[in-house]
Amino acid sequence: MTTRRHARLALDGGRPVRATLLPYARQQISDEDVAAVAAALRSDWLTTGPGVPRFEASLAAATGARHAVAFSSGTAALHGAMVAAGLGPGDEAITTPLTFVATANAVLYAGAEVRFADVDAGNLLIDPAKVVAALTPRTRAIVAVDYAGHPADYESLRRAAGRAPGGPLTIIADASHSLGAVRDGRHVGTMADMTTLSFHPAKLLTTGEGGAVLTDQDDLAACLRRFRNHGIATELAARMDWTYAMVELGYNYRLTDIGAALGSSQLARLDEFLARRRDLAVSYAANLAGHRYLDLPTVEAGTNPAWHFLFVQLRLDRLTVDRGGVYRALRAEGIGVNVHYIPVHQHPFYRERYPGSAFPVVDAAYDRLLTLPLFAGMTSADVGDVVAALDKVTRAYGTD
Ligand SMILES: *Cc1c(COP(=O)(O)O)cnc(C)c1O
């Protein structure tokens, strides 16, 4: 037992840093958003109307991509991207284990198999050298994830793809966290062959449920548009009679005009949201740099991340409890910390499908990971509360 004096933890009956829980993420809804949704509800079109192409055009303009194809969720967008990449039975796609399960699941939806490649220890992004090691004659795609809003190293991934024994690969970016980020002068949406977005309320902007794929390639965009609409050929959509032609098996993965109206309204404030998130990340970094019990993420030179969230890695060698202990103590203090993510290969389904998988860097990082609250509506005082709670809890559990 420590005899050092410190504030009693809320977990042990002490006074919590905050009386109400600060969530790790929260949507930012304005009166304009409400008005835009109300107008959509009063319009002739709740779905398949003009709101969706209008949102797509704004997304393309905001990102510099030639095409944006809206989907009913980020997961549906990923499924579309895998199919548009031509993935099918007998094929493999390489992805990171440190992502939401949807990234890997989408590969399986297409009938292909997943190969995981380990991550870099500092930024936790897929490691291009590990991608090279995972290439096989069956590899058809690399699916990188811009973890926490930091774009992956697409230039190196492109070079890795050039060494694929089975011929050219499609590079897909899961940019669910990184809309608006820049790396080496390139914007998210222009670094990969296809870039997928999620508009879930926890993400950078929201349509309720929703997603999109960005691409510069006309043939991929046409394939994505068919796929989200039952596989019906879009060229016939303008015909003024009852005929249409279903030319391949697709799905109903359409975004509604209600969601698109919210998305367009939100997109008008994207720069404001990003500026706020970046300010909060700077504030966290200023307060936590050199912290005895925490390692902060590294940011590559020439990169401006979108900061979907801020993760830290606990110095477990200096703490008397594990990550679960710190997590529970912070929650009791009113800080809604989270963990992103349980590595995909550690889930029961994936353990059974790919037995014996181990990825030393991500497995070690996972045990130390904590996500700190970060969303556009957070105040500087909220950051102060998180820092105060981190100090309180790590001091209480520190080995010295
Ligand atoms: C949120 C998310 C998804 C899934 O998006 P949904 O819109 O919830 O379907 C996929 N990949 C990553 C990395 C995500 O964060």
Tab-separated table of C-alpha atoms and ligand atoms in Angstrom:
chain	number	residue	atom	x	y	z
A	1	MET	CA	0.000	0.000	0.000
A	2	THR	CA	1.147	3.452	-0.849
A	3	THR	CA	1.470	5.962	1.928
A	4	ARG	CA	1.745	8.894	-0.470
A	5	ARG	CA	-0.991	11.497	-0.126
A	6	HIS	CA	-3.343	11.784	-3.062
A	7	ALA	CA	-6.974	12.637	-3.668
A	8	ARG	CA	-9.240	9.680	-2.946
A	9	LEU	CA	-10.450	8.074	-6.168
A	10	ALA	CA	-14.177	8.236	-6.954
A	11	LEU	CA	-13.939	4.462	-7.339
A	12	ASP	CA	-13.000	4.318	-3.612
A	13	GLY	CA	-15.758	6.722	-2.521
A	14	GLY	CA	-13.920	9.994	-3.211
A	15	ARG	CA	-15.355	13.017	-4.993
A	16	PRO	CA	-15.405	12.531	-8.808
A	17	VAL	CA	-13.673	15.083	-11.053
A	18	ARG	CA	-16.991	15.492	-12.912
A	19	ALA	CA	-20.536	15.062	-11.645
A	20	THR	CA	-21.800	13.944	-15.094
A	21	LEU	CA	-20.080	11.677	-17.595
A	22	LEU	CA	-18.142	13.389	-20.405
A	23	PRO	CA	-18.761	11.136	-23.444
A	24	TYR	CA	-15.860	10.157	-25.719
A	25	ALA	CA	-17.798	11.338	-28.789
A	26	ARG	CA	-20.931	13.312	-29.492
A	27	GLN	CA	-22.637	14.677	-32.597
A	28	GLN	CA	-22.875	18.463	-33.074
A	29	ILE	CA	-26.383	19.400	-34.276
A	30	SER	CA	-27.247	23.032	-35.071
A	31	ASP	CA	-30.576	24.780	-35.724
A	32	GLU	CA	-29.574	24.833	-39.418
A	33	ASP	CA	-29.232	21.033	-39.366
A	34	VAL	CA	-32.699	20.705	-37.838
A	35	ALA	CA	-34.155	23.081	-40.453
A	36	ALA	CA	-32.458	21.170	-43.300
A	37	VAL	CA	-33.907	17.859	-42.103
A	38	ALA	CA	-37.351	19.412	-41.617
A	39	ALA	CA	-37.231	20.774	-45.177
A	40	ALA	CA	-36.317	17.313	-46.498
A	41	LEU	CA	-39.216	15.784	-44.574
A	42	ARG	CA	-41.629	18.293	-46.128
A	43	SER	CA	-40.235	17.770	-49.647
A	44	ASP	CA	-41.492	15.291	-52.265
A	45	TRP	CA	-38.521	13.001	-51.702
A	46	LEU	CA	-37.602	11.135	-48.541
A	47	THR	CA	-35.293	8.913	-50.591
A	48	THR	CA	-33.948	8.680	-54.200
A	49	GLY	CA	-34.513	12.436	-54.566
A	50	PRO	CA	-32.195	15.328	-55.444
A	51	GLY	CA	-30.725	15.624	-51.928
A	52	VAL	CA	-28.415	12.645	-52.369
A	53	PRO	CA	-26.623	13.806	-55.566
A	54	ARG	CA	-26.409	17.286	-54.032
A	55	PHE	CA	-24.657	15.844	-50.946
A	56	GLU	CA	-22.401	13.727	-53.169
A	57	ALA	CA	-21.371	16.769	-55.228
A	58	SER	CA	-20.524	18.696	-52.035
A	59	LEU	CA	-18.500	15.768	-50.692
A	60	ALA	CA	-16.549	15.489	-53.943
A	61	ALA	CA	-15.894	19.237	-53.926
A	62	ALA	CA	-14.816	19.202	-50.265
A	63	THR	CA	-12.347	16.337	-50.736
A	64	GLY	CA	-11.080	16.868	-54.284
A	65	ALA	CA	-12.272	13.421	-55.343
A	66	ARG	CA	-13.915	13.133	-58.779
A	67	HIS	CA	-16.819	11.008	-57.526
A	68	ALA	CA	-18.579	10.558	-54.192
A	69	VAL	CA	-21.110	7.721	-53.944
A	70	ALA	CA	-23.305	7.831	-50.844
A	71	PHE	CA	-24.257	4.673	-48.961
A	72	SER	CA	-26.595	3.753	-46.103
A	73	SER	CA	-23.643	3.190	-43.750
A	74	GLY	CA	-19.873	3.161	-43.653
A	75	THR	CA	-20.059	-0.624	-43.568
A	76	ALA	CA	-22.172	-0.716	-46.739
A	77	ALA	CA	-19.642	1.656	-48.350
A	78	LEU	CA	-16.830	-0.761	-47.432
A	79	HIS	CA	-18.809	-3.693	-48.860
A	80	GLY	CA	-19.298	-1.725	-52.084
A	81	ALA	CA	-15.591	-0.887	-52.283
A	82	MET	CA	-14.583	-4.549	-51.885
A	83	VAL	CA	-16.962	-5.630	-54.653
A	84	ALA	CA	-15.934	-2.750	-56.942
A	85	ALA	CA	-12.300	-3.815	-56.388
A	86	GLY	CA	-13.292	-7.177	-57.846
A	87	LEU	CA	-12.674	-9.179	-54.668
A	88	GLY	CA	-14.272	-12.612	-54.672
A	89	PRO	CA	-13.733	-16.218	-53.624
A	90	GLY	CA	-10.080	-17.236	-53.807
A	91	ASP	CA	-8.857	-13.659	-53.333
A	92	GLU	CA	-7.208	-12.070	-50.314
A	93	ALA	CA	-7.139	-8.519	-48.979
A	94	ILE	CA	-4.553	-7.266	-46.481
A	95	THR	CA	-5.771	-5.027	-43.676
A	96	THR	CA	-4.903	-3.862	-40.187
A	97	PRO	CA	-6.089	-5.691	-37.083
A	98	LEU	CA	-6.541	-2.350	-35.290
A	99	THR	CA	-9.913	-1.319	-36.666
A	100	PHE	CA	-13.612	-1.720	-36.180
A	101	VAL	CA	-14.653	-5.220	-37.236
A	102	ALA	CA	-16.596	-3.815	-40.217
A	103	THR	CA	-13.370	-3.246	-42.204
A	104	ALA	CA	-12.438	-6.927	-42.170
A	105	ASN	CA	-16.050	-8.142	-42.327
A	106	ALA	CA	-16.517	-6.325	-45.648
A	107	VAL	CA	-13.719	-8.424	-47.193
A	108	LEU	CA	-15.568	-11.560	-46.104
A	109	TYR	CA	-18.917	-10.225	-47.437
A	110	ALA	CA	-17.284	-10.156	-50.877
A	111	GLY	CA	-16.290	-13.821	-50.495
A	112	ALA	CA	-12.568	-13.106	-50.140
A	113	GLU	CA	-10.278	-13.829	-47.180
A	114	VAL	CA	-8.524	-11.414	-44.802
A	115	ARG	CA	-4.792	-11.285	-44.138
A	116	PHE	CA	-3.817	-9.010	-41.296
A	117	ALA	CA	-0.578	-7.030	-41.242
A	118	ASP	CA	0.773	-5.592	-37.985
A	119	VAL	CA	0.964	-1.867	-37.206
A	120	ASP	CA	3.646	0.713	-36.465
A	121	ALA	CA	4.235	1.056	-32.696
A	122	GLY	CA	4.065	4.861	-32.641
A	123	ASN	CA	1.111	5.821	-34.836
A	124	LEU	CA	-0.581	2.385	-34.833
A	125	LEU	CA	-1.119	2.555	-38.620
A	126	ILE	CA	-0.662	-0.496	-40.855
A	127	ASP	CA	3.077	-1.055	-41.365
A	128	PRO	CA	3.986	-1.168	-45.090
A	129	ALA	CA	6.867	-3.583	-44.422
A	130	LYS	CA	4.424	-6.003	-42.769
A	131	VAL	CA	2.115	-5.596	-45.758
A	132	VAL	CA	4.931	-6.672	-48.084
A	133	ALA	CA	5.494	-9.733	-45.886
A	134	ALA	CA	1.780	-10.627	-46.085
A	135	LEU	CA	1.550	-10.475	-49.913
A	136	THR	CA	0.657	-13.730	-51.654
A	137	PRO	CA	-0.236	-14.577	-55.272
A	138	ARG	CA	-3.891	-14.288	-54.138
A	139	THR	CA	-3.625	-10.718	-52.792
A	140	ARG	CA	-5.939	-8.358	-54.706
A	141	ALA	CA	-6.312	-5.378	-52.365
A	142	ILE	CA	-4.772	-3.470	-49.463
A	143	VAL	CA	-7.295	-1.936	-47.088
A	144	ALA	CA	-5.640	0.650	-44.836
A	145	VAL	CA	-7.392	2.421	-41.971
A	146	ASP	CA	-6.619	6.037	-41.086
A	147	TYR	CA	-6.649	5.188	-37.396
A	148	ALA	CA	-7.670	8.082	-35.105
A	149	GLY	CA	-7.719	10.419	-38.137
A	150	HIS	CA	-4.066	10.069	-39.206
A	151	PRO	CA	-3.787	9.039	-42.897
A	152	ALA	CA	-1.850	5.827	-43.458
A	153	ASP	CA	1.363	5.845	-45.513
A	154	TYR	CA	-0.298	5.394	-48.925
A	155	GLU	CA	2.888	6.186	-50.833
A	156	SER	CA	4.681	3.222	-49.240
A	157	LEU	CA	1.570	1.061	-49.573
A	158	ARG	CA	1.485	1.883	-53.299
A	159	ARG	CA	5.143	0.776	-53.557
A	160	ALA	CA	4.302	-2.415	-51.632
A	161	ALA	CA	1.419	-3.041	-54.041
A	162	GLY	CA	3.863	-2.801	-56.929
A	163	ARG	CA	5.652	-5.871	-55.540
A	164	ALA	CA	2.532	-8.050	-55.422
A	165	PRO	CA	3.218	-11.431	-57.042
A	166	GLY	CA	-0.392	-11.734	-58.263
A	167	GLY	CA	-0.467	-8.514	-60.284
A	168	PRO	CA	-1.853	-5.034	-59.630
A	169	LEU	CA	-3.672	-4.367	-56.359
A	170	THR	CA	-6.476	-1.990	-55.480
A	171	ILE	CA	-5.687	0.333	-52.581
A	172	ILE	CA	-8.676	1.106	-50.378
A	173	ALA	CA	-8.613	3.672	-47.562
A	174	ASP	CA	-11.061	3.221	-44.701
A	175	ALA	CA	-11.205	6.921	-43.843
A	176	SER	CA	-14.039	6.634	-41.325
A	177	HIS	CA	-11.824	8.660	-38.937
A	178	SER	CA	-9.991	11.002	-41.271
A	179	LEU	CA	-12.290	13.117	-43.461
A	180	GLY	CA	-10.431	16.434	-43.895
A	181	ALA	CA	-6.965	15.133	-42.990
A	182	VAL	CA	-3.911	15.954	-45.136
A	183	ARG	CA	-0.631	14.061	-45.615
A	184	ASP	CA	2.231	15.275	-47.811
A	185	GLY	CA	-0.051	17.832	-49.443
A	186	ARG	CA	-2.674	15.254	-50.386
A	187	HIS	CA	-6.208	15.286	-49.011
A	188	VAL	CA	-8.127	12.274	-47.756
A	189	GLY	CA	-10.168	11.052	-50.710
A	190	THR	CA	-7.303	11.389	-53.204
A	191	MET	CA	-4.654	9.043	-51.754
A	192	ALA	CA	-6.193	5.634	-52.518
A	193	ASP	CA	-8.109	4.092	-55.428
A	194	MET	CA	-11.222	4.179	-53.249
A	195	THR	CA	-11.746	5.946	-49.925
A	196	THR	CA	-14.642	5.007	-47.643
A	197	LEU	CA	-16.283	7.310	-45.112
A	198	SER	CA	-18.718	6.741	-42.226
A	199	PHE	CA	-21.283	9.281	-41.077
A	200	HIS	CA	-22.213	7.522	-37.854
A	201	PRO	CA	-22.943	10.101	-35.095
A	202	ALA	CA	-19.581	9.427	-33.409
A	203	LYS	CA	-17.662	10.350	-36.582
A	204	LEU	CA	-16.474	13.705	-37.957
A	205	LEU	CA	-19.866	14.553	-39.419
A	206	THR	CA	-23.141	12.671	-39.389
A	207	THR	CA	-26.163	11.660	-41.454
A	208	GLY	CA	-27.531	9.451	-38.626
A	209	GLU	CA	-26.433	6.245	-40.332
A	210	GLY	CA	-24.577	6.736	-43.601
A	211	GLY	CA	-21.354	6.474	-45.521
A	212	ALA	CA	-19.732	7.143	-48.884
A	213	VAL	CA	-17.012	5.976	-51.236
A	214	LEU	CA	-14.758	8.556	-52.902
A	215	THR	CA	-12.920	7.700	-56.109
A	216	ASP	CA	-11.384	9.347	-59.172
A	217	GLN	CA	-12.122	6.344	-61.381
A	218	ASP	CA	-15.303	6.478	-63.481
A	219	ASP	CA	-15.672	2.685	-63.802
A	220	LEU	CA	-15.420	2.154	-60.039
A	221	ALA	CA	-17.999	4.907	-59.402
A	222	ALA	CA	-20.423	3.322	-61.886
A	223	CYS	CA	-19.983	-0.073	-60.233
A	224	LEU	CA	-20.574	1.448	-56.765
A	225	ARG	CA	-23.778	3.192	-57.932
A	226	ARG	CA	-25.163	-0.068	-59.349
A	227	PHE	CA	-24.154	-2.049	-56.303
A	228	ARG	CA	-25.994	0.216	-53.814
A	229	ASN	CA	-29.181	0.001	-55.915
A	230	HIS	CA	-29.837	-3.749	-56.344
A	231	GLY	CA	-27.387	-4.063	-59.265
A	232	ILE	CA	-29.708	-2.057	-61.516
A	233	ALA	CA	-27.944	-0.393	-64.444
A	234	THR	CA	-27.964	3.345	-63.783
A	235	GLU	CA	-27.888	4.310	-67.489
A	236	LEU	CA	-31.543	3.281	-67.724
A	237	ALA	CA	-32.671	5.267	-64.694
A	238	ALA	CA	-33.517	8.298	-66.830
A	239	ARG	CA	-35.836	6.357	-69.147
A	240	MET	CA	-39.358	7.623	-68.802
A	241	ASP	CA	-41.100	4.259	-68.629
A	242	TRP	CA	-41.293	1.252	-66.317
A	243	THR	CA	-38.310	-0.609	-67.655
A	244	TYR	CA	-35.038	-1.148	-65.884
A	245	ALA	CA	-32.366	-3.779	-66.107
A	246	MET	CA	-30.813	-5.546	-63.180
A	247	VAL	CA	-27.445	-6.643	-64.512
A	248	GLU	CA	-25.775	-8.017	-61.389
A	249	LEU	CA	-26.595	-8.885	-57.797
A	250	GLY	CA	-26.647	-5.723	-55.701
A	251	TYR	CA	-28.175	-4.509	-52.471
A	252	ASN	CA	-30.391	-1.705	-51.187
A	253	TYR	CA	-27.615	0.369	-49.626
A	254	ARG	CA	-29.061	3.796	-50.494
A	255	LEU	CA	-28.713	6.831	-48.229
A	256	THR	CA	-32.028	8.659	-47.644
A	257	ASP	CA	-32.677	12.267	-48.652
A	258	ILE	CA	-33.276	12.950	-44.953
A	259	GLY	CA	-29.765	11.770	-44.120
A	260	ALA	CA	-28.305	13.582	-47.130
A	261	ALA	CA	-29.945	16.851	-46.020
A	262	LEU	CA	-28.342	16.497	-42.599
A	263	GLY	CA	-25.026	15.567	-44.224
A	264	SER	CA	-25.021	18.596	-46.543
A	265	SER	CA	-25.826	20.901	-43.659
A	266	GLN	CA	-23.079	19.326	-41.511
A	267	LEU	CA	-20.543	19.403	-44.337
A	268	ALA	CA	-20.882	23.192	-44.507
A	269	ARG	CA	-19.342	23.221	-41.002
A	270	LEU	CA	-16.650	20.577	-41.578
A	271	ASP	CA	-13.789	23.095	-41.464
A	272	GLU	CA	-15.130	24.486	-38.197
A	273	PHE	CA	-15.428	20.954	-36.735
A	274	LEU	CA	-11.874	20.093	-37.841
A	275	ALA	CA	-10.398	23.305	-36.459
A	276	ARG	CA	-12.025	22.618	-33.098
A	277	ARG	CA	-10.816	19.011	-33.003
A	278	ARG	CA	-7.279	20.105	-33.880
A	279	ASP	CA	-7.342	22.769	-31.132
A	280	LEU	CA	-8.446	20.144	-28.615
A	281	ALA	CA	-5.710	17.739	-29.759
A	282	VAL	CA	-3.109	20.512	-29.381
A	283	SER	CA	-4.443	21.257	-25.915
A	284	TYR	CA	-4.223	17.580	-24.906
A	285	ALA	CA	-0.681	17.361	-26.289
A	286	ALA	CA	0.379	20.512	-24.425
A	287	ASN	CA	-1.031	19.158	-21.161
A	288	LEU	CA	0.133	15.556	-21.509
A	289	ALA	CA	3.509	15.837	-23.288
A	290	GLY	CA	6.183	14.053	-21.255
A	291	HIS	CA	3.572	12.526	-18.928
A	292	ARG	CA	5.169	9.938	-16.672
A	293	TYR	CA	2.391	7.391	-17.135
A	294	LEU	CA	1.234	7.965	-20.730
A	295	ASP	CA	2.678	7.797	-24.239
A	296	LEU	CA	1.038	10.082	-26.787
A	297	PRO	CA	0.537	9.183	-30.473
A	298	THR	CA	3.235	10.177	-32.924
A	299	VAL	CA	2.290	12.333	-35.920
A	300	GLU	CA	4.298	11.906	-39.126
A	301	ALA	CA	5.956	14.997	-40.633
A	302	GLY	CA	3.804	16.744	-43.221
A	303	THR	CA	0.595	15.362	-41.728
A	304	ASN	CA	-2.427	17.199	-40.363
A	305	PRO	CA	-4.709	14.525	-38.853
A	306	ALA	CA	-8.487	14.957	-38.505
A	307	TRP	CA	-8.436	13.646	-34.882
A	308	HIS	CA	-11.561	11.519	-34.776
A	309	PHE	CA	-10.262	10.624	-31.326
A	310	LEU	CA	-7.087	10.933	-29.311
A	311	PHE	CA	-5.544	7.713	-28.014
A	312	VAL	CA	-2.883	7.312	-25.352
A	313	GLN	CA	-0.857	4.241	-24.395
A	314	LEU	CA	-0.458	3.611	-20.669
A	315	ARG	CA	2.999	3.007	-19.193
A	316	LEU	CA	1.890	-0.211	-17.512
A	317	ASP	CA	5.482	-0.750	-16.290
A	318	ARG	CA	4.938	2.236	-13.967
A	319	LEU	CA	1.395	1.393	-12.851
A	320	THR	CA	0.085	-1.083	-10.300
A	321	VAL	CA	-3.138	-1.803	-12.206
A	322	ASP	CA	-3.848	-2.857	-15.774
A	323	ARG	CA	-5.699	-0.846	-18.425
A	324	GLY	CA	-9.037	-2.119	-17.101
A	325	GLY	CA	-8.221	-0.659	-13.698
A	326	VAL	CA	-7.379	2.760	-15.133
A	327	TYR	CA	-10.452	2.631	-17.391
A	328	ARG	CA	-12.811	1.895	-14.492
A	329	ALA	CA	-11.257	4.564	-12.279
A	330	LEU	CA	-11.540	7.221	-15.023
A	331	ARG	CA	-15.160	6.281	-15.728
A	332	ALA	CA	-15.907	6.667	-12.014
A	333	GLU	CA	-14.331	10.142	-12.210
A	334	GLY	CA	-16.879	11.035	-14.931
A	335	ILE	CA	-14.523	10.686	-17.896
A	336	GLY	CA	-16.012	8.583	-20.720
A	337	VAL	CA	-12.803	6.946	-21.880
A	338	ASN	CA	-13.109	4.138	-24.395
A	339	VAL	CA	-10.847	1.612	-26.151
A	340	HIS	CA	-10.350	1.552	-29.932
A	341	TYR	CA	-10.165	-1.283	-30.744
A	342	ILE	CA	-10.146	-4.873	-29.612
A	343	PRO	CA	-7.855	-6.135	-32.417
A	344	VAL	CA	-10.046	-7.871	-34.999
A	345	HIS	CA	-8.100	-11.152	-34.886
A	346	GLN	CA	-8.810	-11.401	-31.127
A	347	HIS	CA	-12.595	-11.648	-31.627
A	348	PRO	CA	-14.010	-15.191	-31.291
A	349	PHE	CA	-15.234	-15.299	-34.909
A	350	TYR	CA	-11.806	-14.372	-36.283
A	351	ARG	CA	-9.941	-16.614	-33.834
A	352	GLU	CA	-11.938	-19.512	-35.183
A	353	ARG	CA	-11.518	-18.495	-38.821
A	354	TYR	CA	-7.788	-17.739	-38.610
A	355	PRO	CA	-6.493	-19.751	-35.635
A	356	GLY	CA	-3.113	-18.946	-34.148
A	357	SER	CA	-2.996	-15.343	-35.413
A	358	ALA	CA	-0.733	-13.121	-33.335
A	359	PHE	CA	0.521	-9.647	-34.147
A	360	PRO	CA	3.035	-8.614	-31.490
A	361	VAL	CA	2.947	-4.839	-31.959
A	362	VAL	CA	-0.826	-4.464	-31.987
A	363	ASP	CA	-1.336	-7.094	-29.281
A	364	ALA	CA	1.047	-5.211	-26.949
A	365	ALA	CA	-0.431	-1.822	-27.867
A	366	TYR	CA	-3.989	-3.018	-27.263
A	367	ASP	CA	-3.253	-3.816	-23.616
A	368	ARG	CA	-2.126	-0.200	-23.094
A	369	LEU	CA	-4.716	1.670	-25.188
A	370	LEU	CA	-7.204	4.235	-23.984
A	371	THR	CA	-9.273	6.660	-26.080
A	372	LEU	CA	-9.769	10.105	-24.539
A	373	PRO	CA	-12.935	12.156	-25.186
A	374	LEU	CA	-12.649	14.421	-28.230
A	375	PHE	CA	-15.542	15.977	-30.155
A	376	ALA	CA	-16.282	19.348	-31.698
A	377	GLY	CA	-18.613	20.438	-28.897
A	378	MET	CA	-16.007	19.894	-26.148
A	379	THR	CA	-14.725	22.889	-24.170
A	380	SER	CA	-11.239	23.656	-22.875
A	381	ALA	CA	-12.631	23.072	-19.370
A	382	ASP	CA	-13.598	19.543	-20.468
A	383	VAL	CA	-9.994	18.911	-21.562
A	384	GLY	CA	-8.908	20.224	-18.159
A	385	ASP	CA	-11.194	17.690	-16.457
A	386	VAL	CA	-9.781	14.807	-18.503
A	387	VAL	CA	-6.199	15.863	-17.716
A	388	ALA	CA	-7.017	16.303	-14.010
A	389	ALA	CA	-8.642	12.874	-13.861
A	390	LEU	CA	-5.713	11.245	-15.702
A	391	ASP	CA	-3.287	12.844	-13.235
A	392	LYS	CA	-5.392	11.824	-10.253
A	393	VAL	CA	-5.815	8.213	-11.341
A	394	THR	CA	-2.257	7.613	-12.570
A	395	ARG	CA	-0.807	9.161	-9.409
A	396	ALA	CA	-3.012	6.931	-7.250
A	397	TYR	CA	-1.892	3.850	-9.165
A	398	GLY	CA	1.687	4.914	-9.972
A	399	THR	CA	4.582	2.823	-8.673
A	400	ASP	CA	6.412	5.921	-7.426
B	1	LIG	C1	-17.320	3.568	-37.901
B	1	LIG	C2	-16.392	2.730	-38.658
B	1	LIG	C3	-16.820	1.829	-39.642
B	1	LIG	C4	-18.262	1.505	-39.878
B	1	LIG	O1	-19.054	2.578	-40.206
B	1	LIG	P1	-20.638	2.517	-39.952
B	1	LIG	O2	-21.099	3.795	-40.582
B	1	LIG	O3	-20.873	2.465	-38.479
B	1	LIG	O4	-21.171	1.323	-40.663
B	1	LIG	C5	-15.857	1.146	-40.369
B	1	LIG	N1	-14.545	1.324	-40.132
B	1	LIG	C6	-14.099	2.148	-39.177
B	1	LIG	C7	-12.633	2.300	-38.965
B	1	LIG	C8	-15.005	2.861	-38.396
B	1	LIG	O5	-14.558	3.668	-37.411
